[in-house]
Structures are given as C-alpha cells and as structure tokens.
Amino acid sequence: MAIDKKLVKKYLDYKGIDGDFDLYIDEVFLEVKNISNPKKICVISNCFVENGYYKLDNLGLVLKSDDINKLFINCKSIATMVVTLGLAVDKKIAIYAKTDLKRSLVMDAVASVYVESILDELECEVVKESNLYKTMRFSPGYGDLDISIQKDLIEITSASKYLGINVNGNYLMTPLKSVTAFVGFSDEKQVFSNICLTCPQKGSCNKKCSKAQ
C-alpha cells in the first residue's frame, strides 16, 4: 500500500512542489506502518425505522439523524465499521512533538490518511459481499449525527474489548487514529444531493460524494 501524498499535503495545508518532501512522507509512512497495529470490526445489520429514525436490529443502535434518514432512504441494511491503528502511533506522535515538531505534524497527517485508507479497504470488502448499491460513508460528527453516539457504538460492537478503543467524556476515541463509520445498502442506486450541505466537514472532507459505485 502506498500513501496518498496529495491527501497528506492537504491535511498539512502544504502547497509546495518538493520531491524531497515526497520522499520524507514515504519515510514517515514506513515508520507508521512499522509501529502501527491496524485492527478492524464490521457489523452488518438489517435496519428499520423506529420513532422516525433508523435502528440497527442486531446492535439496537438508533441513528438519530435527519441526514442519515435522507442518505439511507430505502436501505435494507447498514454496515457499522470501526478501524484503529493502535496506541503506538499516538505515543510516537507525542514523542516527536517534543523532539521533532515537523516529523510529529507529518506523522499525524500520514496516520490520518493511513487509517482512512484501511477503512476504504474494509468498505470495499463489505461491498464485494453485497449485491446491493451502497451509500456514501457517514461518521458520527458528520452533519446532524451527534458524536455522542460514539460511546454506544464502541461498546455495542465490542471495539473496546477487541480493538482497544475507549471513548472519553467528550466522546473522542483513543487511540486517536481510530475511525467509525456507517454505510447503507439499498436496491436502488444512491445519489448524494444536499447531505453535504449541512456537514461541518464541508470544504475539508475527502469523501467522494457522487453516485454510489
């Protein structure tokens, strides 16, 4: 797996053209790969609407979000995905923050891109096993899906036990390089319209918000 250098530079707001910096990103990525311990969980749930919101049958999780209602309209099932790189990456970023700030910042960006790429791979695996159309990926904190759902999500999927993820009082996960997301599956091709308009990630999001593949 190669790291998406353009995306890393976007995280860093780096606009220069520098071949040496590209090599530096590769060097940092190799270190991240060597110290990380990627783990993932995916739970496929049948879904139905209860009291106006989608509920995942085998998890008992209710997605209280009007954006989710619009995005997952007519969906028959929803995949709940959790991915983490492990604590070693967090610790190394913190160490470099005291000894080599440049490397700390680049490693933070590289790790963010890396964990998303692992989530991309997990999503592809799930899609291959389904003959339905998928929606775009949607995470707690996007749009009106409150980040507080993170706590129940991690507990119900046993991500704390099997992945070592914990959620603090502000609903932020540790290890920091951890991601949760939902993907819906439907008989009908999905078109993403105004969902992104209400999302706080608008303008900085790297998702491909077009027609489902």
GROMACS .gro file of C-alpha atoms in nm:
model
  213
    1MET     CA    1   0.000   0.000   0.000
    2ALA     CA    2   0.129   0.345  -0.094
    3ILE     CA    3   0.028   0.657   0.095
    4ASP     CA    4  -0.175   0.924  -0.085
    5LYS     CA    5   0.076   1.208  -0.070
    6LYS     CA    6  -0.166   1.463  -0.212
    7LEU     CA    7  -0.407   1.391   0.070
    8VAL     CA    8  -0.129   1.409   0.329
    9LYS     CA    9  -0.031   1.751   0.192
   10LYS     CA   10  -0.395   1.860   0.205
   11TYR     CA   11  -0.409   1.771   0.574
   12LEU     CA   12  -0.092   1.975   0.625
   13ASP     CA   13  -0.213   2.258   0.401
   14TYR     CA   14   0.117   2.216   0.213
   15LYS     CA   15   0.107   2.373  -0.133
   16GLY     CA   16   0.471   2.343  -0.237
   17ILE     CA   17   0.617   2.113  -0.503
   18ASP     CA   18   0.906   1.934  -0.341
   19GLY     CA   19   1.036   1.591  -0.439
   20ASP     CA   20   1.238   1.570  -0.118
   21PHE     CA   21   0.922   1.626   0.085
   22ASP     CA   22   0.752   1.342  -0.103
   23LEU     CA   23   1.040   1.115  -0.002
   24TYR     CA   24   1.008   1.238   0.355
   25ILE     CA   25   0.638   1.146   0.356
   26ASP     CA   26   0.727   0.797   0.234
   27GLU     CA   27   0.987   0.768   0.511
   28VAL     CA   28   0.736   0.872   0.778
   29PHE     CA   29   0.472   0.639   0.634
   30LEU     CA   30   0.713   0.345   0.658
   31GLU     CA   31   0.767   0.426   1.025
   32VAL     CA   32   0.391   0.449   1.084
   33LYS     CA   33   0.335   0.112   0.917
   34ASN     CA   34   0.610  -0.048   1.124
   35ILE     CA   35   0.477   0.070   1.460
   36SER     CA   36   0.103   0.056   1.397
   37ASN     CA   37  -0.123  -0.239   1.472
   38PRO     CA   38  -0.426  -0.195   1.244
   39LYS     CA   39  -0.743  -0.365   1.364
   40LYS     CA   40  -1.097  -0.351   1.229
   41ILE     CA   41  -1.452  -0.459   1.301
   42CYS     CA   42  -1.755  -0.459   1.072
   43VAL     CA   43  -2.109  -0.550   1.176
   44ILE     CA   44  -2.383  -0.581   0.912
   45SER     CA   45  -2.730  -0.507   1.043
   46ASN     CA   46  -3.077  -0.520   0.896
   47CYS     CA   47  -3.238  -0.183   0.957
   48PHE     CA   48  -3.586  -0.043   1.008
   49VAL     CA   49  -3.737   0.290   1.106
   50GLU     CA   50  -3.844   0.327   1.468
   51ASN     CA   51  -3.987   0.652   1.602
   52GLY     CA   52  -3.871   0.831   1.291
   53TYR     CA   53  -3.509   0.710   1.287
   54TYR     CA   54  -3.315   0.411   1.155
   55LYS     CA   55  -3.246   0.135   1.405
   56LEU     CA   56  -2.990  -0.143   1.358
   57ASP     CA   57  -3.161  -0.466   1.453
   58ASN     CA   58  -2.874  -0.675   1.592
   59LEU     CA   59  -2.699  -0.383   1.763
   60GLY     CA   60  -3.003  -0.200   1.894
   61LEU     CA   61  -2.836   0.125   1.790
   62VAL     CA   62  -3.062   0.412   1.683
   63LEU     CA   63  -2.919   0.664   1.434
   64LYS     CA   64  -3.091   0.987   1.541
   65SER     CA   65  -3.014   1.195   1.235
   66ASP     CA   66  -3.226   1.354   0.965
   67ASP     CA   67  -2.921   1.347   0.737
   68ILE     CA   68  -2.897   0.971   0.787
   69ASN     CA   69  -3.269   0.943   0.707
   70LYS     CA   70  -3.211   1.120   0.375
   71LEU     CA   71  -2.890   0.937   0.292
   72PHE     CA   72  -3.006   0.588   0.388
   73ILE     CA   73  -3.356   0.617   0.243
   74ASN     CA   74  -3.485   0.275   0.125
   75CYS     CA   75  -3.179   0.100   0.268
   76LYS     CA   76  -3.223  -0.263   0.369
   77SER     CA   77  -2.904  -0.297   0.571
   78ILE     CA   78  -2.632  -0.086   0.726
   79ALA     CA   79  -2.266  -0.169   0.784
   80THR     CA   80  -2.111  -0.036   1.105
   81MET     CA   81  -1.733  -0.015   1.067
   82VAL     CA   82  -1.459   0.057   1.322
   83VAL     CA   83  -1.086   0.086   1.243
   84THR     CA   84  -0.784   0.177   1.456
   85LEU     CA   85  -0.405   0.198   1.417
   86GLY     CA   86  -0.334   0.129   1.784
   87LEU     CA   87  -0.175   0.332   2.064
   88ALA     CA   88   0.187   0.311   1.947
   89VAL     CA   89   0.124   0.569   1.673
   90ASP     CA   90  -0.030   0.815   1.923
   91LYS     CA   91   0.268   0.773   2.154
   92LYS     CA   92   0.523   0.826   1.876
   93ILE     CA   93   0.345   1.141   1.753
   94ALA     CA   94   0.352   1.274   2.111
   95ILE     CA   95   0.723   1.198   2.149
   96TYR     CA   96   0.809   1.372   1.823
   97ALA     CA   97   0.600   1.673   1.932
   98LYS     CA   98   0.870   1.731   2.195
   99THR     CA   99   1.176   1.640   1.989
  100ASP     CA  100   1.095   1.690   1.619
  101LEU     CA  101   0.784   1.900   1.556
  102LYS     CA  102   0.799   1.865   1.176
  103ARG     CA  103   0.800   1.486   1.199
  104SER     CA  104   0.519   1.494   1.454
  105LEU     CA  105   0.296   1.703   1.226
  106VAL     CA  106   0.373   1.494   0.918
  107MET     CA  107   0.323   1.169   1.109
  108ASP     CA  108  -0.012   1.292   1.239
  109ALA     CA  109  -0.127   1.365   0.883
  110VAL     CA  110   0.015   1.041   0.744
  111ALA     CA  111  -0.156   0.837   1.018
  112SER     CA  112  -0.489   1.009   0.948
  113VAL     CA  113  -0.465   0.922   0.579
  114TYR     CA  114  -0.349   0.568   0.658
  115VAL     CA  115  -0.638   0.486   0.892
  116GLU     CA  116  -0.886   0.618   0.634
  117SER     CA  117  -0.726   0.401   0.366
  118ILE     CA  118  -0.773   0.095   0.588
  119LEU     CA  119  -1.136   0.195   0.630
  120ASP     CA  120  -1.158   0.224   0.249
  121GLU     CA  121  -1.030  -0.133   0.218
  122LEU     CA  122  -1.278  -0.260   0.475
  123GLU     CA  123  -1.561  -0.086   0.291
  124CYS     CA  124  -1.451  -0.250  -0.036
  125GLU     CA  125  -1.454  -0.591   0.132
  126VAL     CA  126  -1.808  -0.534   0.254
  127VAL     CA  127  -1.926  -0.409  -0.086
  128LYS     CA  128  -1.786  -0.719  -0.259
  129GLU     CA  129  -2.003  -0.938  -0.040
  130SER     CA  130  -2.321  -0.746  -0.127
  131ASN     CA  131  -2.521  -0.726  -0.448
  132LEU     CA  132  -2.683  -0.400  -0.335
  133TYR     CA  133  -2.594  -0.036  -0.403
  134LYS     CA  134  -2.405   0.145  -0.130
  135THR     CA  135  -2.442   0.494   0.007
  136MET     CA  136  -2.156   0.727   0.084
  137ARG     CA  137  -1.983   0.669   0.417
  138PHE     CA  138  -2.115   0.866   0.713
  139SER     CA  139  -1.946   0.902   1.053
  140PRO     CA  140  -2.052   1.032   1.394
  141GLY     CA  141  -1.996   1.407   1.397
  142TYR     CA  142  -2.092   1.448   1.030
  143GLY     CA  143  -2.399   1.659   0.964
  144ASP     CA  144  -2.650   1.620   1.245
  145LEU     CA  145  -2.535   1.274   1.358
  146ASP     CA  146  -2.423   1.361   1.710
  147ILE     CA  147  -2.074   1.245   1.806
  148SER     CA  148  -2.214   1.120   2.138
  149ILE     CA  149  -2.330   0.805   1.957
  150GLN     CA  150  -1.962   0.708   1.951
  151LYS     CA  151  -1.977   0.577   2.308
  152ASP     CA  152  -2.261   0.330   2.245
  153LEU     CA  153  -2.118   0.232   1.907
  154ILE     CA  154  -1.782   0.134   2.056
  155GLU     CA  155  -1.947  -0.054   2.343
  156ILE     CA  156  -2.205  -0.241   2.134
  157THR     CA  157  -1.955  -0.355   1.868
  158SER     CA  158  -1.710  -0.470   2.140
  159ALA     CA  159  -1.447  -0.245   1.983
  160SER     CA  160  -1.318  -0.166   2.331
  161LYS     CA  161  -1.253  -0.534   2.401
  162TYR     CA  162  -1.120  -0.643   2.062
  163LEU     CA  163  -0.966  -0.324   1.924
  164GLY     CA  164  -0.861  -0.149   2.245
  165ILE     CA  165  -1.066   0.163   2.170
  166ASN     CA  166  -1.204   0.377   2.450
  167VAL     CA  167  -1.424   0.688   2.442
  168ASN     CA  168  -1.366   0.981   2.677
  169GLY     CA  169  -1.615   1.226   2.828
  170ASN     CA  170  -1.603   1.440   2.514
  171TYR     CA  171  -1.684   1.131   2.302
  172LEU     CA  172  -1.337   1.130   2.144
  173MET     CA  173  -1.169   0.796   2.085
  174THR     CA  174  -0.834   0.667   2.198
  175PRO     CA  175  -0.626   0.558   2.018
  176LEU     CA  176  -0.669   0.891   1.839
  177LYS     CA  177  -0.613   0.732   1.499
  178SER     CA  178  -0.942   0.545   1.510
  179VAL     CA  179  -1.243   0.590   1.282
  180THR     CA  180  -1.607   0.480   1.295
  181ALA     CA  181  -1.849   0.495   1.004
  182PHE     CA  182  -2.179   0.369   0.864
  183VAL     CA  183  -2.259   0.263   0.507
  184GLY     CA  184  -2.611   0.184   0.389
  185PHE     CA  185  -2.713  -0.072   0.125
  186SER     CA  186  -3.018  -0.045  -0.099
  187ASP     CA  187  -3.177  -0.197  -0.410
  188GLU     CA  188  -3.172   0.149  -0.564
  189LYS     CA  189  -2.871   0.346  -0.685
  190GLN     CA  190  -2.790   0.620  -0.439
  191VAL     CA  191  -2.746   0.984  -0.535
  192PHE     CA  192  -2.598   1.226  -0.284
  193SER     CA  193  -2.766   1.564  -0.304
  194ASN     CA  194  -2.787   1.811  -0.017
  195ILE     CA  195  -2.649   1.587   0.258
  196CYS     CA  196  -2.307   1.750   0.235
  197LEU     CA  197  -2.453   2.100   0.265
  198THR     CA  198  -2.522   2.055   0.636
  199CYS     CA  199  -2.199   1.874   0.719
  200PRO     CA  200  -1.932   2.053   0.927
  201GLN     CA  201  -1.671   1.874   0.716
  202LYS     CA  202  -1.788   2.063   0.407
  203GLY     CA  203  -1.491   2.210   0.224
  204SER     CA  204  -1.235   1.991   0.401
  205CYS     CA  205  -1.389   1.647   0.352
  206ASN     CA  206  -1.209   1.398   0.128
  207LYS     CA  207  -1.503   1.168   0.061
  208LYS     CA  208  -1.622   1.113  -0.294
  209CYS     CA  209  -1.979   1.238  -0.266
  210SER     CA  210  -2.108   1.129  -0.606
  211LYS     CA  211  -2.308   0.831  -0.723
  212ALA     CA  212  -2.253   0.506  -0.540
  213GLN     CA  213  -2.036   0.256  -0.718
   0.00000   0.00000   0.00000
